[in-house]
Amino acid sequence: MKRLEVVLLLLAIAVVVQGNGRGDGYCHHKRGPTPRPHTVTITDHLTLFLDKDAVIVGSQDASHWPMVQPLPSYGQGIDLPGPRHCSLINGYNLTDIVITGDNGSIDGQGSVWWEWFHSHTLNYSRPHLLELVSSSDIVISNLTFLNPPAWSIHPVYSSNVEIQNIKIHCSSAASDTNGIVPDSCSNFCIQDCSISVGHDAIAVKSGWDKYGISFNRPSSNIHINNVHLQTSLGSALAFGSEMSGGISDVQVEQLYIHDSFTAIEFKTTRGRGGYIEDIIVSDVEMENVHEAFQITGHCGAHPDDQYDPDALPVIKQITIKDVVGTNISIAGTLSGIDHGPFTAICLANISLSVTSGASNSWICSNVSGFSESVVPQPCSDLTSNSSLSCFSLENFNALVDFQ
């Protein structure tokens, strides 16, 4: 077995070329291969390719992970105030990045970090396996990511990103280990991936409280297609809770979720600001899930006490359709914010086999919306005849007013 042991944990990969004309960022848009030189020096730009059975291994000695400053849209690390540990593979301000292979592996050996997190003995926030900052034209494909100290793949402030045929796995006991995290990114595709982690399998984010509001870089134009997700403690597909820069224009289809705590979650809290809107999730199969849907305005901590409690997040125009679920404990908990209700929550063609009984299957407050062909019957908040704007249940690209 080829085994590359990495102790010094800075690896930046970049190839600077002319733009290739990509713009929509959706999974159906295919990019042709970019020629790469056959011979390079260590100082040139190059593609990272991991052969079959090749493994990049992260050190379990925290002193081998250099320190970097917090991201400006967060103001601190994900775990603690102050600086954070640099990711195993990372880059800044890069163009045309290819990280691929023949199913080689990147193993963060994160168990020691999980132990420090549980015992509250971390000195700084945990590192990720792969983080690319302020970069564009990124392809990550045909690799396996194992045991991240925190998150596995974290593109941030980046655009034109394609993540395809990726496997991510870590122990169910690994707290707050997210899989793929598009963070203040645009034109983003996740396709044909399998993810099993301790917290959120896919989490779309855009900054934290006043830092995200001030940085003002939304996540938008994201397409997720044909993914298999499992999480023991978090959500298979999550939006937030750090979403202060805004999240919009997201399409998710062919979603397979099993043995998970929550299937699909939109989460935020008072003081976040920002918005989550124009989201469509369709063609979903779920099995052995505690809660199918959660939309909550009461989730997530604040980085400091300087947040504005009057900065209310906006959640609206969320459509979930064509869903089949078996062995589901609770259909959904939809809980908006006082004086800041979530609106245009639209459900259609949903059939859930719920074990809690129909009368206890939905819990709603401070939400409004529309439903059609949903079993078990949702809350009256989603069956009203009031005028609201929803995505068309027949056409993803059209809006319709239900009267």
mmCIF file of C-alpha atoms in Angstrom:
data_model
loop_
_atom_site.group_PDB
_atom_site.id
_atom_site.type_symbol
_atom_site.label_atom_id
_atom_site.label_comp_id
_atom_site.label_asym_id
_atom_site.label_seq_id
_atom_site.Cartn_x
_atom_site.Cartn_y
_atom_site.Cartn_z
ATOM 1 C CA MET A 1 0.000 0.000 0.000
ATOM 2 C CA LYS A 2 1.202 3.448 -0.862
ATOM 3 C CA ARG A 3 1.021 5.603 2.218
ATOM 4 C CA LEU A 4 1.986 9.244 2.339
ATOM 5 C CA GLU A 5 2.351 10.405 5.914
ATOM 6 C CA VAL A 6 1.961 14.121 6.226
ATOM 7 C CA VAL A 7 3.197 15.804 9.373
ATOM 8 C CA LEU A 8 3.748 19.347 8.144
ATOM 9 C CA LEU A 9 0.232 20.271 7.297
ATOM 10 C CA LEU A 10 0.402 23.010 4.680
ATOM 11 C CA LEU A 11 -0.429 21.892 1.150
ATOM 12 C CA ALA A 12 -1.543 24.540 -1.347
ATOM 13 C CA ILE A 13 -2.450 23.526 -4.870
ATOM 14 C CA ALA A 14 -2.994 26.054 -7.641
ATOM 15 C CA VAL A 15 -2.991 26.260 -11.413
ATOM 16 C CA VAL A 16 -3.607 29.713 -12.866
ATOM 17 C CA VAL A 17 -5.186 29.613 -16.336
ATOM 18 C CA GLN A 18 -7.569 31.646 -18.423
ATOM 19 C CA GLY A 19 -11.260 31.443 -17.443
ATOM 20 C CA ASN A 20 -13.211 28.597 -18.985
ATOM 21 C CA GLY A 21 -16.577 30.323 -19.331
ATOM 22 C CA ARG A 22 -18.434 28.482 -16.579
ATOM 23 C CA GLY A 23 -21.165 30.483 -14.991
ATOM 24 C CA ASP A 24 -24.197 28.505 -13.858
ATOM 25 C CA GLY A 25 -22.413 26.163 -11.435
ATOM 26 C CA TYR A 26 -25.069 23.464 -11.753
ATOM 27 C CA CYS A 27 -24.270 19.782 -11.910
ATOM 28 C CA HIS A 28 -25.398 19.390 -15.511
ATOM 29 C CA HIS A 29 -22.750 21.820 -16.672
ATOM 30 C CA LYS A 30 -19.674 19.827 -17.672
ATOM 31 C CA ARG A 31 -16.192 21.237 -17.822
ATOM 32 C CA GLY A 32 -13.556 19.807 -20.151
ATOM 33 C CA PRO A 33 -10.246 18.688 -18.648
ATOM 34 C CA THR A 34 -7.532 21.317 -18.351
ATOM 35 C CA PRO A 35 -4.129 20.179 -19.693
ATOM 36 C CA ARG A 36 -1.483 19.674 -17.027
ATOM 37 C CA PRO A 37 2.316 19.578 -17.535
ATOM 38 C CA HIS A 38 4.052 16.203 -17.401
ATOM 39 C CA THR A 39 7.032 17.621 -15.531
ATOM 40 C CA VAL A 40 6.902 20.219 -12.756
ATOM 41 C CA THR A 41 9.017 21.499 -9.913
ATOM 42 C CA ILE A 42 7.725 21.694 -6.355
ATOM 43 C CA THR A 43 7.268 25.464 -6.752
ATOM 44 C CA ASP A 44 5.021 25.201 -9.850
ATOM 45 C CA HIS A 45 1.324 24.882 -9.867
ATOM 46 C CA LEU A 46 -0.007 21.293 -10.225
ATOM 47 C CA THR A 47 -2.913 18.848 -9.773
ATOM 48 C CA LEU A 48 -3.122 16.793 -6.580
ATOM 49 C CA PHE A 49 -3.852 13.189 -7.644
ATOM 50 C CA LEU A 50 -4.049 10.290 -5.193
ATOM 51 C CA ASP A 51 -3.586 6.820 -6.676
ATOM 52 C CA LYS A 52 -5.610 3.870 -5.469
ATOM 53 C CA ASP A 53 -4.540 2.926 -1.911
ATOM 54 C CA ALA A 54 -2.605 6.195 -1.481
ATOM 55 C CA VAL A 55 -3.334 7.848 1.874
ATOM 56 C CA ILE A 56 -2.592 11.321 3.211
ATOM 57 C CA VAL A 57 -2.574 11.134 7.011
ATOM 58 C CA GLY A 58 -2.991 14.016 9.431
ATOM 59 C CA SER A 59 -0.784 14.190 12.502
ATOM 60 C CA GLN A 60 -2.323 13.716 15.941
ATOM 61 C CA ASP A 61 0.157 16.201 17.424
ATOM 62 C CA ALA A 62 -1.631 19.574 17.662
ATOM 63 C CA SER A 63 1.686 21.433 17.406
ATOM 64 C CA HIS A 64 2.030 20.182 13.831
ATOM 65 C CA TRP A 65 -1.093 22.060 12.778
ATOM 66 C CA PRO A 66 -0.154 25.761 12.264
ATOM 67 C CA MET A 67 -2.376 28.594 13.423
ATOM 68 C CA VAL A 68 -4.342 30.943 11.161
ATOM 69 C CA GLN A 69 -6.647 33.842 11.844
ATOM 70 C CA PRO A 70 -10.438 33.405 12.049
ATOM 71 C CA LEU A 71 -12.445 33.802 8.884
ATOM 72 C CA PRO A 72 -13.742 37.392 8.648
ATOM 73 C CA SER A 73 -17.370 36.264 8.275
ATOM 74 C CA TYR A 74 -17.125 34.335 11.569
ATOM 75 C CA GLY A 75 -14.966 36.491 13.849
ATOM 76 C CA GLN A 76 -13.609 33.414 15.640
ATOM 77 C CA GLY A 77 -13.053 29.705 15.156
ATOM 78 C CA ILE A 78 -15.961 27.263 15.162
ATOM 79 C CA ASP A 79 -15.114 26.027 18.668
ATOM 80 C CA LEU A 80 -13.335 28.854 20.515
ATOM 81 C CA PRO A 81 -12.559 32.582 20.265
ATOM 82 C CA GLY A 82 -9.284 33.585 18.699
ATOM 83 C CA PRO A 83 -7.155 31.877 16.034
ATOM 84 C CA ARG A 84 -7.794 28.409 14.676
ATOM 85 C CA HIS A 85 -5.748 25.464 13.460
ATOM 86 C CA CYS A 86 -5.002 25.469 9.732
ATOM 87 C CA SER A 87 -6.628 22.754 7.628
ATOM 88 C CA LEU A 88 -4.700 19.714 6.435
ATOM 89 C CA ILE A 89 -4.993 20.696 2.760
ATOM 90 C CA ASN A 90 -5.629 24.375 2.178
ATOM 91 C CA GLY A 91 -5.281 27.204 -0.267
ATOM 92 C CA TYR A 92 -6.080 30.899 -0.617
ATOM 93 C CA ASN A 93 -6.910 32.967 -3.690
ATOM 94 C CA LEU A 94 -6.354 30.102 -6.119
ATOM 95 C CA THR A 95 -7.746 29.495 -9.606
ATOM 96 C CA ASP A 96 -8.346 26.216 -11.441
ATOM 97 C CA ILE A 97 -7.759 23.704 -8.666
ATOM 98 C CA VAL A 98 -8.055 19.955 -9.227
ATOM 99 C CA ILE A 99 -7.936 17.572 -6.262
ATOM 100 C CA THR A 100 -8.733 14.090 -7.466
ATOM 101 C CA GLY A 101 -7.557 10.503 -7.700
ATOM 102 C CA ASP A 102 -8.370 6.849 -8.113
ATOM 103 C CA ASN A 103 -10.251 6.691 -4.796
ATOM 104 C CA GLY A 104 -7.216 7.498 -2.688
ATOM 105 C CA SER A 105 -7.875 8.603 0.902
ATOM 106 C CA ILE A 106 -7.320 11.614 3.126
ATOM 107 C CA ASP A 107 -7.439 10.544 6.788
ATOM 108 C CA GLY A 108 -7.481 13.231 9.454
ATOM 109 C CA GLN A 109 -7.097 10.753 12.351
ATOM 110 C CA GLY A 110 -9.530 12.978 14.189
ATOM 111 C CA SER A 111 -10.183 10.843 17.283
ATOM 112 C CA VAL A 112 -7.769 12.820 19.460
ATOM 113 C CA TRP A 113 -9.468 16.075 18.422
ATOM 114 C CA TRP A 114 -12.891 14.654 19.233
ATOM 115 C CA GLU A 115 -11.610 13.700 22.694
ATOM 116 C CA TRP A 116 -10.241 17.203 23.301
ATOM 117 C CA PHE A 117 -13.542 18.680 22.119
ATOM 118 C CA HIS A 118 -15.581 16.457 24.467
ATOM 119 C CA SER A 119 -13.319 17.153 27.440
ATOM 120 C CA HIS A 120 -13.207 20.931 26.788
ATOM 121 C CA THR A 121 -9.414 20.871 26.633
ATOM 122 C CA LEU A 122 -8.984 22.401 23.187
ATOM 123 C CA ASN A 123 -6.692 25.428 23.084
ATOM 124 C CA TYR A 124 -7.873 26.556 19.648
ATOM 125 C CA SER A 125 -10.606 25.622 17.200
ATOM 126 C CA ARG A 126 -10.186 22.304 15.412
ATOM 127 C CA PRO A 127 -8.877 22.110 11.840
ATOM 128 C CA HIS A 128 -10.685 20.812 8.766
ATOM 129 C CA LEU A 129 -9.411 18.292 6.230
ATOM 130 C CA LEU A 130 -9.719 20.536 3.160
ATOM 131 C CA GLU A 131 -10.341 24.282 3.092
ATOM 132 C CA LEU A 132 -10.093 26.533 0.035
ATOM 133 C CA VAL A 133 -10.598 30.258 0.628
ATOM 134 C CA SER A 134 -11.451 32.948 -1.941
ATOM 135 C CA SER A 135 -10.779 30.575 -4.827
ATOM 136 C CA SER A 136 -12.512 29.666 -8.080
ATOM 137 C CA ASP A 137 -12.817 26.904 -10.664
ATOM 138 C CA ILE A 138 -12.437 24.017 -8.230
ATOM 139 C CA VAL A 139 -12.879 20.295 -8.887
ATOM 140 C CA ILE A 140 -12.770 17.780 -6.022
ATOM 141 C CA SER A 141 -13.535 14.231 -7.139
ATOM 142 C CA ASN A 142 -12.958 10.484 -6.775
ATOM 143 C CA LEU A 143 -11.532 10.541 -3.247
ATOM 144 C CA THR A 144 -12.397 9.265 0.238
ATOM 145 C CA PHE A 145 -12.219 11.573 3.267
ATOM 146 C CA LEU A 146 -11.951 9.905 6.682
ATOM 147 C CA ASN A 147 -12.077 10.996 10.332
ATOM 148 C CA PRO A 148 -11.936 14.790 10.066
ATOM 149 C CA PRO A 149 -10.994 16.696 13.236
ATOM 150 C CA ALA A 150 -13.974 18.970 12.455
ATOM 151 C CA TRP A 151 -15.279 19.468 8.887
ATOM 152 C CA SER A 152 -14.179 17.454 5.853
ATOM 153 C CA ILE A 153 -14.549 19.774 2.839
ATOM 154 C CA HIS A 154 -14.951 23.529 3.389
ATOM 155 C CA PRO A 155 -14.867 25.835 0.360
ATOM 156 C CA VAL A 156 -15.420 29.400 1.577
ATOM 157 C CA TYR A 157 -15.797 32.693 -0.361
ATOM 158 C CA SER A 158 -15.327 30.596 -3.504
ATOM 159 C CA SER A 159 -17.120 30.112 -6.827
ATOM 160 C CA ASN A 160 -17.492 27.560 -9.614
ATOM 161 C CA VAL A 161 -16.997 24.526 -7.387
ATOM 162 C CA GLU A 162 -17.675 20.922 -8.443
ATOM 163 C CA ILE A 163 -17.587 18.103 -5.875
ATOM 164 C CA GLN A 164 -18.258 14.711 -7.460
ATOM 165 C CA ASN A 165 -17.968 11.061 -6.492
ATOM 166 C CA ILE A 166 -16.674 11.767 -2.997
ATOM 167 C CA LYS A 167 -17.016 9.476 0.033
ATOM 168 C CA ILE A 168 -16.843 10.883 3.549
ATOM 169 C CA HIS A 169 -16.935 8.751 6.670
ATOM 170 C CA CYS A 170 -16.226 9.104 10.365
ATOM 171 C CA SER A 171 -17.391 7.600 13.626
ATOM 172 C CA SER A 172 -20.902 8.333 14.864
ATOM 173 C CA ALA A 173 -19.283 9.485 18.113
ATOM 174 C CA ALA A 174 -17.424 12.294 16.351
ATOM 175 C CA SER A 175 -19.149 15.472 17.560
ATOM 176 C CA ASP A 176 -19.639 18.411 15.198
ATOM 177 C CA THR A 177 -17.969 16.681 12.271
ATOM 178 C CA ASN A 178 -19.622 18.039 9.149
ATOM 179 C CA GLY A 179 -19.169 16.586 5.674
ATOM 180 C CA ILE A 180 -19.346 19.146 2.841
ATOM 181 C CA VAL A 181 -19.855 22.785 3.847
ATOM 182 C CA PRO A 182 -20.437 25.325 1.029
ATOM 183 C CA ASP A 183 -19.823 28.572 2.912
ATOM 184 C CA SER A 184 -20.479 31.954 1.265
ATOM 185 C CA CYS A 185 -20.006 30.252 -2.112
ATOM 186 C CA SER A 186 -21.704 30.583 -5.495
ATOM 187 C CA ASN A 187 -22.066 28.338 -8.554
ATOM 188 C CA PHE A 188 -21.628 25.130 -6.605
ATOM 189 C CA CYS A 189 -22.329 21.495 -7.522
ATOM 190 C CA ILE A 190 -22.369 18.446 -5.230
ATOM 191 C CA GLN A 191 -23.114 15.239 -7.108
ATOM 192 C CA ASP A 192 -22.873 11.451 -6.710
ATOM 193 C CA CYS A 193 -21.488 11.548 -3.152
ATOM 194 C CA SER A 194 -21.885 9.355 -0.071
ATOM 195 C CA ILE A 195 -21.487 10.965 3.359
ATOM 196 C CA SER A 196 -21.729 9.490 6.867
ATOM 197 C CA VAL A 197 -20.680 11.783 9.732
ATOM 198 C CA GLY A 198 -21.449 12.665 13.333
ATOM 199 C CA HIS A 199 -23.156 16.005 12.707
ATOM 200 C CA ASP A 200 -24.399 17.623 9.452
ATOM 201 C CA ALA A 201 -23.623 15.683 6.278
ATOM 202 C CA ILE A 202 -24.106 18.682 3.970
ATOM 203 C CA ALA A 203 -24.401 22.121 5.600
ATOM 204 C CA VAL A 204 -24.861 25.325 3.592
ATOM 205 C CA LYS A 205 -23.587 28.367 5.514
ATOM 206 C CA SER A 206 -22.711 32.052 5.042
ATOM 207 C CA GLY A 207 -21.206 33.603 8.170
ATOM 208 C CA TRP A 208 -22.007 34.252 11.794
ATOM 209 C CA ASP A 209 -24.053 37.134 13.218
ATOM 210 C CA LYS A 210 -22.618 40.645 12.756
ATOM 211 C CA TYR A 211 -19.486 39.245 11.097
ATOM 212 C CA GLY A 212 -21.479 37.512 8.371
ATOM 213 C CA ILE A 213 -23.802 40.490 7.966
ATOM 214 C CA SER A 214 -20.845 42.847 7.558
ATOM 215 C CA PHE A 215 -18.905 40.547 5.214
ATOM 216 C CA ASN A 216 -22.079 40.177 3.126
ATOM 217 C CA ARG A 217 -21.113 37.196 0.973
ATOM 218 C CA PRO A 218 -24.141 34.929 0.391
ATOM 219 C CA SER A 219 -24.272 31.298 -0.666
ATOM 220 C CA SER A 220 -26.223 31.055 -3.910
ATOM 221 C CA ASN A 221 -26.773 29.063 -7.091
ATOM 222 C CA ILE A 222 -26.118 25.673 -5.506
ATOM 223 C CA HIS A 223 -27.187 22.351 -6.991
ATOM 224 C CA ILE A 224 -27.069 19.071 -5.033
ATOM 225 C CA ASN A 225 -27.888 15.886 -6.914
ATOM 226 C CA ASN A 226 -27.832 12.148 -6.178
ATOM 227 C CA VAL A 227 -26.307 12.051 -2.698
ATOM 228 C CA HIS A 228 -26.565 9.396 0.028
ATOM 229 C CA LEU A 229 -26.465 10.885 3.522
ATOM 230 C CA GLN A 230 -26.358 9.555 7.078
ATOM 231 C CA THR A 231 -25.811 11.331 10.390
ATOM 232 C CA SER A 232 -26.176 10.076 13.929
ATOM 233 C CA LEU A 233 -26.635 13.368 15.784
ATOM 234 C CA GLY A 234 -27.175 16.137 13.252
ATOM 235 C CA SER A 235 -29.015 16.702 9.985
ATOM 236 C CA ALA A 236 -28.421 15.004 6.674
ATOM 237 C CA LEU A 237 -29.060 18.252 4.800
ATOM 238 C CA ALA A 238 -28.772 21.495 6.773
ATOM 239 C CA PHE A 239 -29.065 25.186 6.019
ATOM 240 C CA GLY A 240 -27.364 27.284 8.733
ATOM 241 C CA SER A 241 -27.288 27.876 11.507
ATOM 242 C CA GLU A 242 -24.561 30.347 10.512
ATOM 243 C CA MET A 243 -26.343 32.050 7.591
ATOM 244 C CA SER A 244 -25.994 35.779 8.246
ATOM 245 C CA GLY A 245 -24.698 36.539 4.748
ATOM 246 C CA GLY A 246 -27.768 34.894 3.217
ATOM 247 C CA ILE A 247 -28.564 31.635 1.396
ATOM 248 C CA SER A 248 -30.657 31.540 -1.782
ATOM 249 C CA ASP A 249 -31.302 29.720 -5.045
ATOM 250 C CA VAL A 250 -30.571 26.151 -3.975
ATOM 251 C CA GLN A 251 -31.917 23.075 -5.793
ATOM 252 C CA VAL A 252 -31.620 19.619 -4.267
ATOM 253 C CA GLU A 253 -32.809 16.453 -5.972
ATOM 254 C CA GLN A 254 -32.324 12.695 -5.668
ATOM 255 C CA LEU A 255 -31.603 12.743 -1.954
ATOM 256 C CA TYR A 256 -31.287 9.442 -0.078
ATOM 257 C CA ILE A 257 -31.228 9.634 3.719
ATOM 258 C CA HIS A 258 -31.079 6.734 6.159
ATOM 259 C CA ASP A 259 -30.514 6.057 9.861
ATOM 260 C CA SER A 260 -30.316 9.718 10.780
ATOM 261 C CA PHE A 261 -31.508 12.029 13.518
ATOM 262 C CA THR A 262 -32.919 14.780 11.259
ATOM 263 C CA ALA A 263 -33.291 14.513 7.502
ATOM 264 C CA ILE A 264 -33.694 18.131 6.320
ATOM 265 C CA GLU A 265 -33.207 21.164 8.574
ATOM 266 C CA PHE A 266 -33.307 24.940 8.202
ATOM 267 C CA LYS A 267 -31.869 26.494 11.355
ATOM 268 C CA THR A 268 -31.184 29.978 12.606
ATOM 269 C CA THR A 269 -31.831 32.161 15.650
ATOM 270 C CA ARG A 270 -32.663 35.704 16.715
ATOM 271 C CA GLY A 271 -29.669 37.986 16.130
ATOM 272 C CA ARG A 272 -28.453 36.149 13.003
ATOM 273 C CA GLY A 273 -29.906 38.488 10.398
ATOM 274 C CA GLY A 274 -29.544 37.206 6.853
ATOM 275 C CA TYR A 275 -32.022 35.076 4.941
ATOM 276 C CA ILE A 276 -32.727 31.596 3.603
ATOM 277 C CA GLU A 277 -34.996 31.762 0.567
ATOM 278 C CA ASP A 278 -35.780 30.270 -2.833
ATOM 279 C CA ILE A 279 -34.910 26.691 -1.884
ATOM 280 C CA ILE A 280 -36.325 23.612 -3.633
ATOM 281 C CA VAL A 281 -35.788 20.066 -2.360
ATOM 282 C CA SER A 282 -37.354 17.248 -4.395
ATOM 283 C CA ASP A 283 -37.201 13.518 -5.049
ATOM 284 C CA VAL A 284 -36.258 12.427 -1.533
ATOM 285 C CA GLU A 285 -36.210 8.943 -0.020
ATOM 286 C CA MET A 286 -35.690 8.599 3.726
ATOM 287 C CA GLU A 287 -35.689 5.610 6.058
ATOM 288 C CA ASN A 288 -35.173 5.205 9.817
ATOM 289 C CA VAL A 289 -35.145 8.921 10.605
ATOM 290 C CA HIS A 290 -36.145 10.489 13.922
ATOM 291 C CA GLU A 291 -37.449 13.734 12.399
ATOM 292 C CA ALA A 292 -38.075 14.270 8.706
ATOM 293 C CA PHE A 293 -38.163 18.091 8.636
ATOM 294 C CA GLN A 294 -37.131 20.827 11.009
ATOM 295 C CA ILE A 295 -37.337 24.563 10.421
ATOM 296 C CA THR A 296 -36.309 26.428 13.555
ATOM 297 C CA GLY A 297 -35.556 29.962 14.656
ATOM 298 C CA HIS A 298 -34.186 28.828 17.990
ATOM 299 C CA CYS A 299 -30.942 27.040 17.116
ATOM 300 C CA GLY A 300 -27.317 28.072 17.415
ATOM 301 C CA ALA A 301 -25.062 30.044 19.742
ATOM 302 C CA HIS A 302 -23.520 33.482 19.176
ATOM 303 C CA PRO A 303 -19.781 34.135 18.772
ATOM 304 C CA ASP A 304 -19.941 36.931 21.365
ATOM 305 C CA ASP A 305 -22.440 39.150 23.158
ATOM 306 C CA GLN A 306 -22.224 41.944 20.577
ATOM 307 C CA TYR A 307 -24.999 40.604 18.360
ATOM 308 C CA ASP A 308 -28.122 42.644 17.661
ATOM 309 C CA PRO A 309 -31.178 40.800 19.022
ATOM 310 C CA ASP A 310 -33.327 42.775 16.572
ATOM 311 C CA ALA A 311 -31.468 41.326 13.580
ATOM 312 C CA LEU A 312 -34.151 38.821 12.654
ATOM 313 C CA PRO A 313 -33.391 36.218 9.991
ATOM 314 C CA VAL A 314 -35.815 35.778 7.102
ATOM 315 C CA ILE A 315 -36.858 32.315 5.967
ATOM 316 C CA LYS A 316 -39.285 32.180 3.067
ATOM 317 C CA GLN A 317 -40.112 30.414 -0.199
ATOM 318 C CA ILE A 318 -39.010 26.951 0.850
ATOM 319 C CA THR A 319 -40.472 24.120 -1.248
ATOM 320 C CA ILE A 320 -40.114 20.439 -0.357
ATOM 321 C CA LYS A 321 -41.830 17.984 -2.700
ATOM 322 C CA ASP A 322 -41.903 14.367 -3.848
ATOM 323 C CA VAL A 323 -40.792 12.727 -0.604
ATOM 324 C CA VAL A 324 -41.265 9.161 0.616
ATOM 325 C CA GLY A 325 -40.274 8.214 4.154
ATOM 326 C CA THR A 326 -40.506 4.991 6.158
ATOM 327 C CA ASN A 327 -40.049 4.469 9.895
ATOM 328 C CA ILE A 328 -40.115 8.179 10.691
ATOM 329 C CA SER A 329 -40.659 9.168 14.338
ATOM 330 C CA ILE A 330 -41.796 12.778 13.783
ATOM 331 C CA ALA A 331 -42.876 14.352 10.503
ATOM 332 C CA GLY A 332 -41.750 17.866 11.295
ATOM 333 C CA THR A 333 -41.198 20.686 13.762
ATOM 334 C CA LEU A 334 -41.613 24.117 12.192
ATOM 335 C CA SER A 335 -40.899 26.904 14.674
ATOM 336 C CA GLY A 336 -40.404 30.497 13.540
ATOM 337 C CA ILE A 337 -39.528 33.570 15.594
ATOM 338 C CA ASP A 338 -41.962 35.846 17.420
ATOM 339 C CA HIS A 339 -42.498 38.951 15.258
ATOM 340 C CA GLY A 340 -40.432 37.251 12.563
ATOM 341 C CA PRO A 341 -42.461 34.313 11.233
ATOM 342 C CA PHE A 342 -41.210 32.079 8.467
ATOM 343 C CA THR A 343 -43.391 32.334 5.375
ATOM 344 C CA ALA A 344 -44.145 30.541 2.104
ATOM 345 C CA ILE A 345 -43.210 27.122 3.458
ATOM 346 C CA CYS A 346 -44.589 24.852 0.740
ATOM 347 C CA LEU A 347 -44.966 21.061 0.947
ATOM 348 C CA ALA A 348 -46.306 18.800 -1.803
ATOM 349 C CA ASN A 349 -46.582 15.111 -2.613
ATOM 350 C CA ILE A 350 -45.107 13.883 0.657
ATOM 351 C CA SER A 351 -45.860 10.490 2.163
ATOM 352 C CA LEU A 352 -44.337 9.624 5.533
ATOM 353 C CA SER A 353 -44.865 6.466 7.550
ATOM 354 C CA VAL A 354 -44.817 8.020 11.015
ATOM 355 C CA THR A 355 -44.564 6.013 14.222
ATOM 356 C CA SER A 356 -45.616 8.814 16.613
ATOM 357 C CA GLY A 357 -49.208 8.917 15.413
ATOM 358 C CA ALA A 358 -50.816 11.481 13.136
ATOM 359 C CA SER A 359 -51.933 13.815 15.942
ATOM 360 C CA ASN A 360 -48.376 14.320 17.194
ATOM 361 C CA SER A 361 -46.532 14.157 13.900
ATOM 362 C CA TRP A 362 -46.353 17.922 13.177
ATOM 363 C CA ILE A 363 -45.560 20.804 15.547
ATOM 364 C CA CYS A 364 -45.857 24.362 14.183
ATOM 365 C CA SER A 365 -45.581 27.937 15.443
ATOM 366 C CA ASN A 366 -44.898 31.280 13.750
ATOM 367 C CA VAL A 367 -44.935 29.788 10.256
ATOM 368 C CA SER A 368 -47.247 30.017 7.275
ATOM 369 C CA GLY A 369 -47.413 28.235 3.987
ATOM 370 C CA PHE A 370 -49.165 25.856 1.669
ATOM 371 C CA SER A 371 -49.459 22.079 1.437
ATOM 372 C CA GLU A 372 -50.837 19.642 -1.097
ATOM 373 C CA SER A 373 -51.015 15.822 -0.922
ATOM 374 C CA VAL A 374 -49.104 15.540 2.353
ATOM 375 C CA VAL A 375 -49.495 12.509 4.646
ATOM 376 C CA PRO A 376 -49.849 12.768 7.582
ATOM 377 C CA GLN A 377 -51.858 15.963 7.375
ATOM 378 C CA PRO A 378 -49.629 18.940 8.330
ATOM 379 C CA CYS A 379 -50.452 21.787 10.702
ATOM 380 C CA SER A 380 -53.224 24.206 9.856
ATOM 381 C CA ASP A 381 -50.494 26.860 9.456
ATOM 382 C CA LEU A 382 -49.617 25.150 6.189
ATOM 383 C CA THR A 383 -53.139 24.656 4.928
ATOM 384 C CA SER A 384 -54.461 28.213 5.073
ATOM 385 C CA ASN A 385 -55.966 29.997 2.079
ATOM 386 C CA SER A 386 -54.070 33.227 2.628
ATOM 387 C CA SER A 387 -52.164 34.700 -0.306
ATOM 388 C CA LEU A 388 -48.505 33.745 -0.415
ATOM 389 C CA SER A 389 -45.789 33.209 -2.968
ATOM 390 C CA CYS A 390 -44.415 29.728 -3.446
ATOM 391 C CA PHE A 391 -42.331 28.041 -6.035
ATOM 392 C CA SER A 392 -44.560 26.365 -8.579
ATOM 393 C CA LEU A 393 -45.120 22.752 -7.745
ATOM 394 C CA GLU A 394 -44.898 21.976 -11.461
ATOM 395 C CA ASN A 395 -41.983 24.142 -12.578
ATOM 396 C CA PHE A 396 -38.834 24.867 -10.592
ATOM 397 C CA ASN A 397 -38.194 28.093 -12.453
ATOM 398 C CA ALA A 398 -41.606 29.767 -12.071
ATOM 399 C CA LEU A 399 -43.319 31.442 -9.164
ATOM 400 C CA VAL A 400 -47.034 31.185 -8.508
ATOM 401 C CA ASP A 401 -49.390 32.895 -6.112
ATOM 402 C CA PHE A 402 -51.692 30.575 -4.194
ATOM 403 C CA GLN A 403 -54.884 32.393 -3.250
#
